Amino acid sequence: MRVSTMLPTNPDPALNFPVTPEDVEELGLLPEEYKKIQEILGRDPNITELGVFSVMWSEHCSYKNSKCLLRSFPTEKSDCHAPYQVLVKAGEENAGVIDIGDGWAICFKIESHNHPSAVEPFEGAATGVGGIIRDIFTMGARPVLLTNSLRFGEIDSSHVKGLIRGVVQGIAHYGNCIGIPNVGGDIYFDSCYEGNPLVNALCLGIVKHKEIKRGAAVGMGNPVYYVGPATGRDGLGGASFASKELSEESAADRPSVQKGDPFMEKLLLEACLEMMAVPGLVVGIQDMGAAGLTCSSCETASRGNSGLEIDLDCVPQRETGMNSYEILLSESQERMLVIVQRGREAELEAIFKKWDLPAVVIGKVTEGEDLEFKQNNGLIARIPAKALADDDPIYNREFKKPNYLFEKQNWDETKLPDLDDDAAKKTLPLLLSTPTIAHKDWVWRQYDHMVMTNTIVGPGSDAAIVRLRLGEDLEKIIAISNDCNNRYCYLNPYRGGQIAIAESIRNLACSGARPLAMTNCLNFGNPYKPEVFYMLKECVRGLVDACKFFDLPVLGGNVSLYNENQEGAIDPTPVVSVVGIVDTEEMITTQKLKNGDEAIILIGGLCDEIGGSYYLKEIHDFKTGDAPTPNLAVEEQINSFVLRLIKNKQVVAAHDISEGGLLVALTEMLFAQEQTFGANLDIMWETGQSALMRNFSVKVREESLLQ
Amino acid sequence: MNFDDIDSILKLAQEVKVPAMLLGLATKDPSLIIKSSAGDNRIVWNTNGLRQAWGCALTESMNDL
């Protein structure tokens, strides 16, 4: 145990009181965690220090209930001689980085902003976008695209519509104003998300290998700069707020939701990229996201194996009377912590003056391992950075297979009632108009997906495709697809995880791309419920096995737990985003028919696994059966075959078969931009129309349609 | 795509052991027709109508506050 003397009294009388068990509980810490804090400090913490521990050890910042599972993800390619190796692995920095050849790399990550969006949809979604953009440019990368994965309750309530409006407007506002194209994503509607929408935002940036930046505070005496707008009380305790269940009282947590300013972030982005381009000027850099100044100072010190001394009086403040607790835990947006090479301060200050942004020294790198926060010339908190960042608790929670799984997976589909011919015929328009399958034009037309003029295929095709202009004579083309079908994960979490990856890669293949790497956002309920932890564990196992099979490294991601409503946990929703590379422009393929005279070929064969299908949901109101059985080896064969045909210029359009099944996929291909085509299909069917529609409306496994 | 292409695709699929089958042909006429191979049964949809259902559902829902 470390032996430490008590700190002097805090200058703010409101913060001068002994910590009680009630304070510990209110800040979301367990008694055993408090004991660990006492051991780390060698004394009782004061309330400011306790607040720092509470946010750093919150689920949002520490992943304490999921870290044991996350460690099983592959973070690099198994073949170290394969092209496109991982340069910065998941968990090392703000975002992972992977090589794309010619000295260039891409950096991408997805993060959730679910809880803030539930209580303040516009600001919650907007700041989710702002936060993920900062994670990317902190790595020295210029952000070039955004996508998002959204989940809402059924669209028939005015509350859900209000959430959709707010979230979509918030995403559009931030992305459009900062000038980064929002090129796609996915949207599902399901009653399980009632009251707890999911808002996952992704950003991807480009960076030269030699310009990748790290978030480490090194070099004793190097000054620590605060850059960006002043700190307010907004977003106070946001990380803790995201680490507990939403309730009727959650509206009172609105102050925990940050307020974003995309124009300010644009200035910050340009200033930071200019600063990072100056050789040797920046030693380390970290954005002030969740847990604000606390997290950024702790993580940079921990990575640098050093200490930091921070004077809170020097932190720019836009509200009067802010105490140390508020300054440390504020999540005001668009701020960064920068460690600069000593003696070169003027260079940094000139850059920030040019961009009209505050840049002030708030401290310095110190020997040892302590984070020391001062105010009014007195020490108000002293915490060992390494212990705060790395000695966080890790739990392997109790798990139990939910009872419903056996019953659902053994559902007898022969008991499904037959439809008469008229009802069977109406199946197709009904499926096409279900909100999850229907055209998302209402959403996408609010996003600027053409800004930067590099978007080749925008929202609505199997994958978005973007050109990366890397130099006068150098460009690359990448594709990106987000996927996760919650119904499969609910019915079979292991298969559901595998299917999410397989579908994302299939989307890339249909677009002419080979997969490079993935990021994921694990959205689940309360991990203290054994059934929820079981679903999390199984989904992760499915994702890991699929990643290993496809040799698909995970570049990073995010875990969002405690997503619950009055009915219980949301369906398991491990959102997956796979980025691929398109070898040549000629390979780019979209899902729409071009002339109306093409042959339609089904690759992968028919199968009749109906469990979890939208046919069952929309036509029979069932959420039952087992998820389809993925066969990853067949998936890989089919993807290679599709890419080979595309390379041979034998493919006019390609589309993967997913929600709604074969007929829905085929019909979507007929809806070309300028014209609506038709098709004549000869299909062996001897049973009634009901069986035909059922068999052609199921989600099938390893299938792609080629025209 | 000409019919030689179709044959070559199906033959290649067979060679690499990937299941593949010709479902039918696209047409400029906006009708989606499924015929049974025996030719004794068929379902016909107007694809303009299907497009209307697919294209407007979300917008109509969002406008209907």
PDB file of N, CA, C and O in Angstrom, chain A residues 155 161 165 425 432-433 437-439 595-596 598-602 604 637 644 650 671-672 675-685 707, chain B residues 1 5-6 8 12 16 19-21 23-29 31-33 35-37 41 44-45 47-48 51 53-54 57-58 61-62 64:
ATOM      1  N   ILE A 155     -41.807   3.212 -35.367  1.00  0.00           N
ATOM      2  CA  ILE A 155     -41.926   4.612 -35.790  1.00  0.00           C
ATOM      3  C   ILE A 155     -43.319   5.194 -35.535  1.00  0.00           C
ATOM      4  O   ILE A 155     -43.555   6.379 -35.754  1.00  0.00           O
ATOM      5  N   LYS A 161     -40.749   9.540 -33.225  1.00  0.00           N
ATOM      6  CA  LYS A 161     -40.529  10.455 -34.361  1.00  0.00           C
ATOM      7  C   LYS A 161     -39.726  11.681 -33.922  1.00  0.00           C
ATOM      8  O   LYS A 161     -38.864  12.168 -34.653  1.00  0.00           O
ATOM      9  N   ARG A 165     -36.177  12.765 -35.498  1.00  0.00           N
ATOM     10  CA  ARG A 165     -35.936  14.118 -36.023  1.00  0.00           C
ATOM     11  C   ARG A 165     -34.721  14.760 -35.377  1.00  0.00           C
ATOM     12  O   ARG A 165     -33.829  15.285 -36.039  1.00  0.00           O
ATOM     13  N   LYS A 425     -49.611 -12.118 -52.005  1.00  0.00           N
ATOM     14  CA  LYS A 425     -49.130 -11.128 -52.969  1.00  0.00           C
ATOM     15  C   LYS A 425     -48.794  -9.794 -52.287  1.00  0.00           C
ATOM     16  O   LYS A 425     -47.886  -9.069 -52.702  1.00  0.00           O
ATOM     17  N   LEU A 432     -41.490  -4.161 -48.294  1.00  0.00           N
ATOM     18  CA  LEU A 432     -40.758  -3.011 -48.837  1.00  0.00           C
ATOM     19  C   LEU A 432     -41.075  -1.724 -48.086  1.00  0.00           C
ATOM     20  O   LEU A 432     -40.259  -0.802 -48.038  1.00  0.00           O
ATOM     21  N   SER A 433     -42.261  -1.657 -47.497  1.00  0.00           N
ATOM     22  CA  SER A 433     -42.632  -0.412 -46.814  1.00  0.00           C
ATOM     23  C   SER A 433     -42.377  -0.464 -45.307  1.00  0.00           C
ATOM     24  O   SER A 433     -42.670   0.496 -44.605  1.00  0.00           O
ATOM     25  N   ILE A 437     -36.678  -1.564 -43.876  1.00  0.00           N
ATOM     26  CA  ILE A 437     -36.319  -1.909 -45.260  1.00  0.00           C
ATOM     27  C   ILE A 437     -36.552  -0.738 -46.220  1.00  0.00           C
ATOM     28  O   ILE A 437     -35.819  -0.570 -47.186  1.00  0.00           O
ATOM     29  N   ALA A 438     -37.536   0.077 -45.923  1.00  0.00           N
ATOM     30  CA  ALA A 438     -37.925   1.162 -46.844  1.00  0.00           C
ATOM     31  C   ALA A 438     -36.753   2.111 -47.123  1.00  0.00           C
ATOM     32  O   ALA A 438     -35.773   2.158 -46.377  1.00  0.00           O
ATOM     33  N   HIS A 439     -36.883   2.855 -48.199  1.00  0.00           N
ATOM     34  CA  HIS A 439     -35.855   3.820 -48.603  1.00  0.00           C
ATOM     35  C   HIS A 439     -35.661   4.857 -47.491  1.00  0.00           C
ATOM     36  O   HIS A 439     -36.636   5.374 -46.945  1.00  0.00           O
ATOM     37  N   ASN A 595     -29.729  -1.151 -67.373  1.00  0.00           N
ATOM     38  CA  ASN A 595     -30.418  -1.060 -68.672  1.00  0.00           C
ATOM     39  C   ASN A 595     -31.771  -1.747 -68.739  1.00  0.00           C
ATOM     40  O   ASN A 595     -32.545  -1.495 -69.641  1.00  0.00           O
ATOM     41  N   GLY A 596     -32.027  -2.643 -67.830  1.00  0.00           N
ATOM     42  CA  GLY A 596     -33.287  -3.381 -67.901  1.00  0.00           C
ATOM     43  C   GLY A 596     -33.241  -4.530 -68.895  1.00  0.00           C
ATOM     44  O   GLY A 596     -34.296  -4.998 -69.329  1.00  0.00           O
ATOM     45  N   GLU A 598     -30.724  -7.100 -68.271  1.00  0.00           N
ATOM     46  CA  GLU A 598     -29.707  -7.960 -67.696  1.00  0.00           C
ATOM     47  C   GLU A 598     -30.286  -9.311 -67.263  1.00  0.00           C
ATOM     48  O   GLU A 598     -31.479  -9.435 -67.003  1.00  0.00           O
ATOM     49  N   ALA A 599     -29.383 -10.285 -67.209  1.00  0.00           N
ATOM     50  CA  ALA A 599     -29.755 -11.579 -66.625  1.00  0.00           C
ATOM     51  C   ALA A 599     -29.539 -11.495 -65.110  1.00  0.00           C
ATOM     52  O   ALA A 599     -28.624 -10.816 -64.650  1.00  0.00           O
ATOM     53  N   ILE A 600     -30.406 -12.176 -64.403  1.00  0.00           N
ATOM     54  CA  ILE A 600     -30.328 -12.106 -62.940  1.00  0.00           C
ATOM     55  C   ILE A 600     -29.869 -13.457 -62.414  1.00  0.00           C
ATOM     56  O   ILE A 600     -30.537 -14.470 -62.611  1.00  0.00           O
ATOM     57  N   ILE A 601     -28.726 -13.444 -61.762  1.00  0.00           N
ATOM     58  CA  ILE A 601     -28.153 -14.706 -61.279  1.00  0.00           C
ATOM     59  C   ILE A 601     -28.084 -14.676 -59.753  1.00  0.00           C
ATOM     60  O   ILE A 601     -27.646 -13.681 -59.158  1.00  0.00           O
ATOM     61  N   LEU A 602     -28.526 -15.749 -59.152  1.00  0.00           N
ATOM     62  CA  LEU A 602     -28.452 -15.877 -57.698  1.00  0.00           C
ATOM     63  C   LEU A 602     -27.194 -16.664 -57.357  1.00  0.00           C
ATOM     64  O   LEU A 602     -27.014 -17.789 -57.840  1.00  0.00           O
ATOM     65  N   GLY A 604     -25.126 -18.464 -54.442  1.00  0.00           N
ATOM     66  CA  GLY A 604     -25.216 -18.938 -53.058  1.00  0.00           C
ATOM     67  C   GLY A 604     -26.331 -19.926 -52.831  1.00  0.00           C
ATOM     68  O   GLY A 604     -26.354 -20.594 -51.803  1.00  0.00           O
ATOM     69  N   GLN A 637     -15.796 -18.117 -50.165  1.00  0.00           N
ATOM     70  CA  GLN A 637     -15.778 -18.590 -51.550  1.00  0.00           C
ATOM     71  C   GLN A 637     -16.634 -17.685 -52.428  1.00  0.00           C
ATOM     72  O   GLN A 637     -16.261 -17.313 -53.544  1.00  0.00           O
ATOM     73  N   ARG A 644     -14.178 -11.869 -58.423  1.00  0.00           N
ATOM     74  CA  ARG A 644     -13.565 -12.343 -59.679  1.00  0.00           C
ATOM     75  C   ARG A 644     -14.438 -11.949 -60.873  1.00  0.00           C
ATOM     76  O   ARG A 644     -13.940 -11.475 -61.900  1.00  0.00           O
ATOM     77  N   GLN A 650     -17.925  -8.821 -65.726  1.00  0.00           N
ATOM     78  CA  GLN A 650     -19.119  -9.603 -66.073  1.00  0.00           C
ATOM     79  C   GLN A 650     -20.326  -9.201 -65.218  1.00  0.00           C
ATOM     80  O   GLN A 650     -21.367  -9.818 -65.310  1.00  0.00           O
ATOM     81  N   PHE A 671     -35.023  -0.588 -58.776  1.00  0.00           N
ATOM     82  CA  PHE A 671     -35.312   0.838 -58.572  1.00  0.00           C
ATOM     83  C   PHE A 671     -34.091   1.679 -58.946  1.00  0.00           C
ATOM     84  O   PHE A 671     -33.401   2.236 -58.086  1.00  0.00           O
ATOM     85  N   ALA A 672     -33.802   1.743 -60.235  1.00  0.00           N
ATOM     86  CA  ALA A 672     -32.656   2.537 -60.690  1.00  0.00           C
ATOM     87  C   ALA A 672     -32.965   4.024 -60.526  1.00  0.00           C
ATOM     88  O   ALA A 672     -34.121   4.409 -60.319  1.00  0.00           O
ATOM     89  N   GLN A 675     -35.053   5.263 -63.665  1.00  0.00           N
ATOM     90  CA  GLN A 675     -36.108   4.416 -64.219  1.00  0.00           C
ATOM     91  C   GLN A 675     -36.402   3.255 -63.270  1.00  0.00           C
ATOM     92  O   GLN A 675     -35.528   2.824 -62.523  1.00  0.00           O
ATOM     93  N   THR A 676     -37.652   2.775 -63.332  1.00  0.00           N
ATOM     94  CA  THR A 676     -37.997   1.576 -62.572  1.00  0.00           C
ATOM     95  C   THR A 676     -38.137   0.421 -63.554  1.00  0.00           C
ATOM     96  O   THR A 676     -38.959   0.474 -64.465  1.00  0.00           O
ATOM     97  N   PHE A 677     -37.302  -0.601 -63.354  1.00  0.00           N
ATOM     98  CA  PHE A 677     -37.336  -1.740 -64.266  1.00  0.00           C
ATOM     99  C   PHE A 677     -38.250  -2.838 -63.733  1.00  0.00           C
ATOM    100  O   PHE A 677     -38.792  -2.742 -62.632  1.00  0.00           O
ATOM    101  N   GLY A 678     -38.399  -3.882 -64.527  1.00  0.00           N
ATOM    102  CA  GLY A 678     -39.150  -5.053 -64.097  1.00  0.00           C
ATOM    103  C   GLY A 678     -38.295  -6.286 -64.270  1.00  0.00           C
ATOM    104  O   GLY A 678     -37.109  -6.194 -64.603  1.00  0.00           O
ATOM    105  N   ALA A 679     -38.881  -7.441 -64.015  1.00  0.00           N
ATOM    106  CA  ALA A 679     -38.139  -8.690 -64.205  1.00  0.00           C
ATOM    107  C   ALA A 679     -39.110  -9.839 -64.410  1.00  0.00           C
ATOM    108  O   ALA A 679     -40.230  -9.829 -63.882  1.00  0.00           O
ATOM    109  N   ASN A 680     -38.648 -10.782 -65.198  1.00  0.00           N
ATOM    110  CA  ASN A 680     -39.390 -12.038 -65.405  1.00  0.00           C
ATOM    111  C   ASN A 680     -38.590 -13.161 -64.773  1.00  0.00           C
ATOM    112  O   ASN A 680     -37.460 -13.429 -65.194  1.00  0.00           O
ATOM    113  N   LEU A 681     -39.153 -13.797 -63.773  1.00  0.00           N
ATOM    114  CA  LEU A 681     -38.417 -14.840 -63.079  1.00  0.00           C
ATOM    115  C   LEU A 681     -39.084 -16.189 -63.303  1.00  0.00           C
ATOM    116  O   LEU A 681     -40.312 -16.308 -63.173  1.00  0.00           O
ATOM    117  N   ASP A 682     -38.276 -17.164 -63.626  1.00  0.00           N
ATOM    118  CA  ASP A 682     -38.773 -18.540 -63.727  1.00  0.00           C
ATOM    119  C   ASP A 682     -38.290 -19.282 -62.498  1.00  0.00           C
ATOM    120  O   ASP A 682     -37.088 -19.488 -62.334  1.00  0.00           O
ATOM    121  N   ILE A 683     -39.210 -19.650 -61.669  1.00  0.00           N
ATOM    122  CA  ILE A 683     -38.797 -20.285 -60.426  1.00  0.00           C
ATOM    123  C   ILE A 683     -39.598 -21.558 -60.226  1.00  0.00           C
ATOM    124  O   ILE A 683     -40.806 -21.593 -60.452  1.00  0.00           O
ATOM    125  N   MET A 684     -38.890 -22.600 -59.797  1.00  0.00           N
ATOM    126  CA  MET A 684     -39.586 -23.859 -59.513  1.00  0.00           C
ATOM    127  C   MET A 684     -40.431 -23.690 -58.254  1.00  0.00           C
ATOM    128  O   MET A 684     -39.893 -23.520 -57.168  1.00  0.00           O
ATOM    129  N   TRP A 685     -41.720 -23.616 -58.386  1.00  0.00           N
ATOM    130  CA  TRP A 685     -42.556 -23.627 -57.191  1.00  0.00           C
ATOM    131  C   TRP A 685     -43.845 -24.344 -57.491  1.00  0.00           C
ATOM    132  O   TRP A 685     -44.534 -24.074 -58.460  1.00  0.00           O
ATOM    133  N   GLN A 707     -26.406  -9.087 -61.491  1.00  0.00           N
ATOM    134  CA  GLN A 707     -27.176  -8.848 -62.708  1.00  0.00           C
ATOM    135  C   GLN A 707     -26.221  -8.603 -63.858  1.00  0.00           C
ATOM    136  O   GLN A 707     -25.232  -7.929 -63.704  1.00  0.00           O
TER     137      GLN A 707
ATOM    138  N   MET B   1     -25.429  -7.865 -70.444  1.00  0.00           N
ATOM    139  CA  MET B   1     -24.847  -9.191 -70.297  1.00  0.00           C
ATOM    140  C   MET B   1     -25.413 -10.117 -71.374  1.00  0.00           C
ATOM    141  O   MET B   1     -26.628 -10.193 -71.537  1.00  0.00           O
ATOM    142  N   ASP B   5     -22.067 -14.896 -71.561  1.00  0.00           N
ATOM    143  CA  ASP B   5     -21.613 -14.508 -70.222  1.00  0.00           C
ATOM    144  C   ASP B   5     -22.310 -15.333 -69.154  1.00  0.00           C
ATOM    145  O   ASP B   5     -21.694 -15.770 -68.190  1.00  0.00           O
ATOM    146  N   ILE B   6     -23.608 -15.507 -69.318  1.00  0.00           N
ATOM    147  CA  ILE B   6     -24.366 -16.283 -68.328  1.00  0.00           C
ATOM    148  C   ILE B   6     -23.804 -17.695 -68.234  1.00  0.00           C
ATOM    149  O   ILE B   6     -23.532 -18.204 -67.151  1.00  0.00           O
ATOM    150  N   SER B   8     -20.871 -18.721 -69.085  1.00  0.00           N
ATOM    151  CA  SER B   8     -19.511 -18.763 -68.519  1.00  0.00           C
ATOM    152  C   SER B   8     -19.545 -18.548 -67.005  1.00  0.00           C
ATOM    153  O   SER B   8     -18.779 -19.150 -66.269  1.00  0.00           O
ATOM    154  N   LEU B  12     -18.219 -21.289 -64.459  1.00  0.00           N
ATOM    155  CA  LEU B  12     -17.159 -20.930 -63.500  1.00  0.00           C
ATOM    156  C   LEU B  12     -17.607 -21.229 -62.064  1.00  0.00           C
ATOM    157  O   LEU B  12     -16.826 -21.738 -61.246  1.00  0.00           O
ATOM    158  N   VAL B  16     -15.651 -23.639 -59.330  1.00  0.00           N
ATOM    159  CA  VAL B  16     -15.151 -23.241 -57.988  1.00  0.00           C
ATOM    160  C   VAL B  16     -16.127 -23.667 -56.884  1.00  0.00           C
ATOM    161  O   VAL B  16     -15.993 -23.249 -55.739  1.00  0.00           O
ATOM    162  N   PRO B  19     -22.554 -22.321 -55.416  1.00  0.00           N
ATOM    163  CA  PRO B  19     -23.899 -22.481 -55.974  1.00  0.00           C
ATOM    164  C   PRO B  19     -24.331 -21.219 -56.730  1.00  0.00           C
ATOM    165  O   PRO B  19     -24.168 -20.111 -56.220  1.00  0.00           O
ATOM    166  N   ALA B  20     -24.832 -21.397 -57.935  1.00  0.00           N
ATOM    167  CA  ALA B  20     -25.308 -20.243 -58.712  1.00  0.00           C
ATOM    168  C   ALA B  20     -26.445 -20.697 -59.609  1.00  0.00           C
ATOM    169  O   ALA B  20     -26.430 -21.823 -60.112  1.00  0.00           O
ATOM    170  N   MET B  21     -27.433 -19.860 -59.791  1.00  0.00           N
ATOM    171  CA  MET B  21     -28.537 -20.221 -60.683  1.00  0.00           C
ATOM    172  C   MET B  21     -29.098 -18.983 -61.368  1.00  0.00           C
ATOM    173  O   MET B  21     -29.083 -17.881 -60.804  1.00  0.00           O
ATOM    174  N   LEU B  23     -31.924 -16.786 -62.291  1.00  0.00           N
ATOM    175  CA  LEU B  23     -33.294 -16.578 -61.787  1.00  0.00           C
ATOM    176  C   LEU B  23     -34.232 -16.113 -62.891  1.00  0.00           C
ATOM    177  O   LEU B  23     -35.415 -16.401 -62.879  1.00  0.00           O
ATOM    178  N   GLY B  24     -33.714 -15.310 -63.802  1.00  0.00           N
ATOM    179  CA  GLY B  24     -34.569 -14.780 -64.856  1.00  0.00           C
ATOM    180  C   GLY B  24     -33.924 -13.580 -65.513  1.00  0.00           C
ATOM    181  O   GLY B  24     -32.719 -13.364 -65.373  1.00  0.00           O
ATOM    182  N   LEU B  25     -34.736 -12.780 -66.186  1.00  0.00           N
ATOM    183  CA  LEU B  25     -34.214 -11.639 -66.933  1.00  0.00           C
ATOM    184  C   LEU B  25     -34.889 -10.349 -66.489  1.00  0.00           C
ATOM    185  O   LEU B  25     -36.086 -10.321 -66.198  1.00  0.00           O
ATOM    186  N   ALA B  26     -34.091  -9.302 -66.452  1.00  0.00           N
ATOM    187  CA  ALA B  26     -34.661  -7.980 -66.168  1.00  0.00           C
ATOM    188  C   ALA B  26     -35.366  -7.467 -67.419  1.00  0.00           C
ATOM    189  O   ALA B  26     -35.050  -7.885 -68.531  1.00  0.00           O
ATOM    190  N   THR B  27     -36.338  -6.573 -67.227  1.00  0.00           N
ATOM    191  CA  THR B  27     -37.073  -6.022 -68.378  1.00  0.00           C
ATOM    192  C   THR B  27     -37.236  -4.512 -68.214  1.00  0.00           C
ATOM    193  O   THR B  27     -37.163  -3.997 -67.088  1.00  0.00           O
ATOM    194  N   LYS B  28     -37.442  -3.835 -69.326  1.00  0.00           N
ATOM    195  CA  LYS B  28     -37.736  -2.408 -69.236  1.00  0.00           C
ATOM    196  C   LYS B  28     -39.172  -2.183 -68.787  1.00  0.00           C
ATOM    197  O   LYS B  28     -39.514  -1.137 -68.249  1.00  0.00           O
ATOM    198  N   ASP B  29     -40.025  -3.141 -69.037  1.00  0.00           N
ATOM    199  CA  ASP B  29     -41.423  -3.048 -68.603  1.00  0.00           C
ATOM    200  C   ASP B  29     -41.490  -3.144 -67.076  1.00  0.00           C
ATOM    201  O   ASP B  29     -40.936  -4.071 -66.484  1.00  0.00           O
ATOM    202  N   SER B  31     -42.815  -4.460 -64.602  1.00  0.00           N
ATOM    203  CA  SER B  31     -43.596  -5.528 -63.977  1.00  0.00           C
ATOM    204  C   SER B  31     -42.645  -6.578 -63.439  1.00  0.00           C
ATOM    205  O   SER B  31     -41.723  -6.999 -64.151  1.00  0.00           O
ATOM    206  N   LEU B  32     -42.896  -6.974 -62.239  1.00  0.00           N
ATOM    207  CA  LEU B  32     -42.127  -8.088 -61.673  1.00  0.00           C
ATOM    208  C   LEU B  32     -43.029  -9.308 -61.738  1.00  0.00           C
ATOM    209  O   LEU B  32     -44.097  -9.338 -61.112  1.00  0.00           O
ATOM    210  N   ILE B  33     -42.596 -10.282 -62.527  1.00  0.00           N
ATOM    211  CA  ILE B  33     -43.444 -11.450 -62.763  1.00  0.00           C
ATOM    212  C   ILE B  33     -42.697 -12.692 -62.291  1.00  0.00           C
ATOM    213  O   ILE B  33     -41.546 -12.928 -62.685  1.00  0.00           O
ATOM    214  N   LYS B  35     -43.036 -16.615 -62.501  1.00  0.00           N
ATOM    215  CA  LYS B  35     -43.780 -17.726 -63.111  1.00  0.00           C
ATOM    216  C   LYS B  35     -43.245 -19.018 -62.533  1.00  0.00           C
ATOM    217  O   LYS B  35     -42.040 -19.142 -62.284  1.00  0.00           O
ATOM    218  N   SER B  36     -44.139 -19.954 -62.371  1.00  0.00           N
ATOM    219  CA  SER B  36     -43.647 -21.276 -61.978  1.00  0.00           C
ATOM    220  C   SER B  36     -43.053 -21.914 -63.218  1.00  0.00           C
ATOM    221  O   SER B  36     -43.451 -21.603 -64.347  1.00  0.00           O
ATOM    222  N   SER B  37     -42.097 -22.790 -63.021  1.00  0.00           N
ATOM    223  CA  SER B  37     -41.446 -23.403 -64.178  1.00  0.00           C
ATOM    224  C   SER B  37     -42.440 -24.209 -65.000  1.00  0.00           C
ATOM    225  O   SER B  37     -42.294 -24.356 -66.202  1.00  0.00           O
ATOM    226  N   ASN B  41     -48.779 -21.051 -63.146  1.00  0.00           N
ATOM    227  CA  ASN B  41     -49.106 -20.122 -62.067  1.00  0.00           C
ATOM    228  C   ASN B  41     -48.182 -18.914 -62.170  1.00  0.00           C
ATOM    229  O   ASN B  41     -47.031 -19.037 -62.577  1.00  0.00           O
ATOM    230  N   VAL B  44     -47.883 -11.243 -60.383  1.00  0.00           N
ATOM    231  CA  VAL B  44     -47.393 -10.046 -61.076  1.00  0.00           C
ATOM    232  C   VAL B  44     -47.538  -8.836 -60.152  1.00  0.00           C
ATOM    233  O   VAL B  44     -48.581  -8.639 -59.532  1.00  0.00           O
ATOM    234  N   TRP B  45     -46.472  -8.090 -60.046  1.00  0.00           N
ATOM    235  CA  TRP B  45     -46.531  -6.809 -59.336  1.00  0.00           C
ATOM    236  C   TRP B  45     -46.136  -5.703 -60.312  1.00  0.00           C
ATOM    237  O   TRP B  45     -45.253  -5.910 -61.170  1.00  0.00           O
ATOM    238  N   THR B  47     -43.943  -2.684 -60.631  1.00  0.00           N
ATOM    239  CA  THR B  47     -42.787  -2.236 -59.840  1.00  0.00           C
ATOM    240  C   THR B  47     -42.839  -0.734 -59.534  1.00  0.00           C
ATOM    241  O   THR B  47     -42.208  -0.274 -58.583  1.00  0.00           O
ATOM    242  N   ASN B  48     -43.603   0.036 -60.328  1.00  0.00           N
ATOM    243  CA  ASN B  48     -43.785   1.446 -59.956  1.00  0.00           C
ATOM    244  C   ASN B  48     -44.540   1.540 -58.627  1.00  0.00           C
ATOM    245  O   ASN B  48     -44.238   2.379 -57.770  1.00  0.00           O
ATOM    246  N   ARG B  51     -42.225   0.548 -55.908  1.00  0.00           N
ATOM    247  CA  ARG B  51     -41.276   1.631 -55.618  1.00  0.00           C
ATOM    248  C   ARG B  51     -41.928   2.712 -54.758  1.00  0.00           C
ATOM    249  O   ARG B  51     -41.294   3.288 -53.870  1.00  0.00           O
ATOM    250  N   ALA B  53     -44.294   2.214 -52.589  1.00  0.00           N
ATOM    251  CA  ALA B  53     -44.397   1.693 -51.216  1.00  0.00           C
ATOM    252  C   ALA B  53     -43.055   1.793 -50.506  1.00  0.00           C
ATOM    253  O   ALA B  53     -42.967   2.198 -49.347  1.00  0.00           O
ATOM    254  N   TRP B  54     -41.998   1.453 -51.219  1.00  0.00           N
ATOM    255  CA  TRP B  54     -40.647   1.443 -50.641  1.00  0.00           C
ATOM    256  C   TRP B  54     -40.117   2.866 -50.447  1.00  0.00           C
ATOM    257  O   TRP B  54     -39.516   3.189 -49.433  1.00  0.00           O
ATOM    258  N   ALA B  57     -42.544   5.247 -47.674  1.00  0.00           N
ATOM    259  CA  ALA B  57     -43.013   4.802 -46.363  1.00  0.00           C
ATOM    260  C   ALA B  57     -42.412   5.616 -45.221  1.00  0.00           C
ATOM    261  O   ALA B  57     -43.132   6.108 -44.342  1.00  0.00           O
ATOM    262  N   LEU B  58     -41.116   5.785 -45.235  1.00  0.00           N
ATOM    263  CA  LEU B  58     -40.469   6.479 -44.116  1.00  0.00           C
ATOM    264  C   LEU B  58     -40.823   7.961 -44.131  1.00  0.00           C
ATOM    265  O   LEU B  58     -41.129   8.555 -43.094  1.00  0.00           O
ATOM    266  N   SER B  61     -44.334   8.443 -42.890  1.00  0.00           N
ATOM    267  CA  SER B  61     -44.408   8.242 -41.439  1.00  0.00           C
ATOM    268  C   SER B  61     -43.866   9.454 -40.698  1.00  0.00           C
ATOM    269  O   SER B  61     -44.432   9.907 -39.711  1.00  0.00           O
ATOM    270  N   MET B  62     -42.752   9.986 -41.186  1.00  0.00           N
ATOM    271  CA  MET B  62     -42.144  11.119 -40.478  1.00  0.00           C
ATOM    272  C   MET B  62     -42.953  12.392 -40.651  1.00  0.00           C
ATOM    273  O   MET B  62     -42.931  13.262 -39.778  1.00  0.00           O
ATOM    274  N   ASP B  64     -46.167  12.421 -40.790  1.00  0.00           N
ATOM    275  CA  ASP B  64     -47.446  12.206 -40.145  1.00  0.00           C
ATOM    276  C   ASP B  64     -47.263  12.282 -38.631  1.00  0.00           C
ATOM    277  O   ASP B  64     -47.238  11.287 -37.934  1.00  0.00           O
TER     278      ASP B  64
END
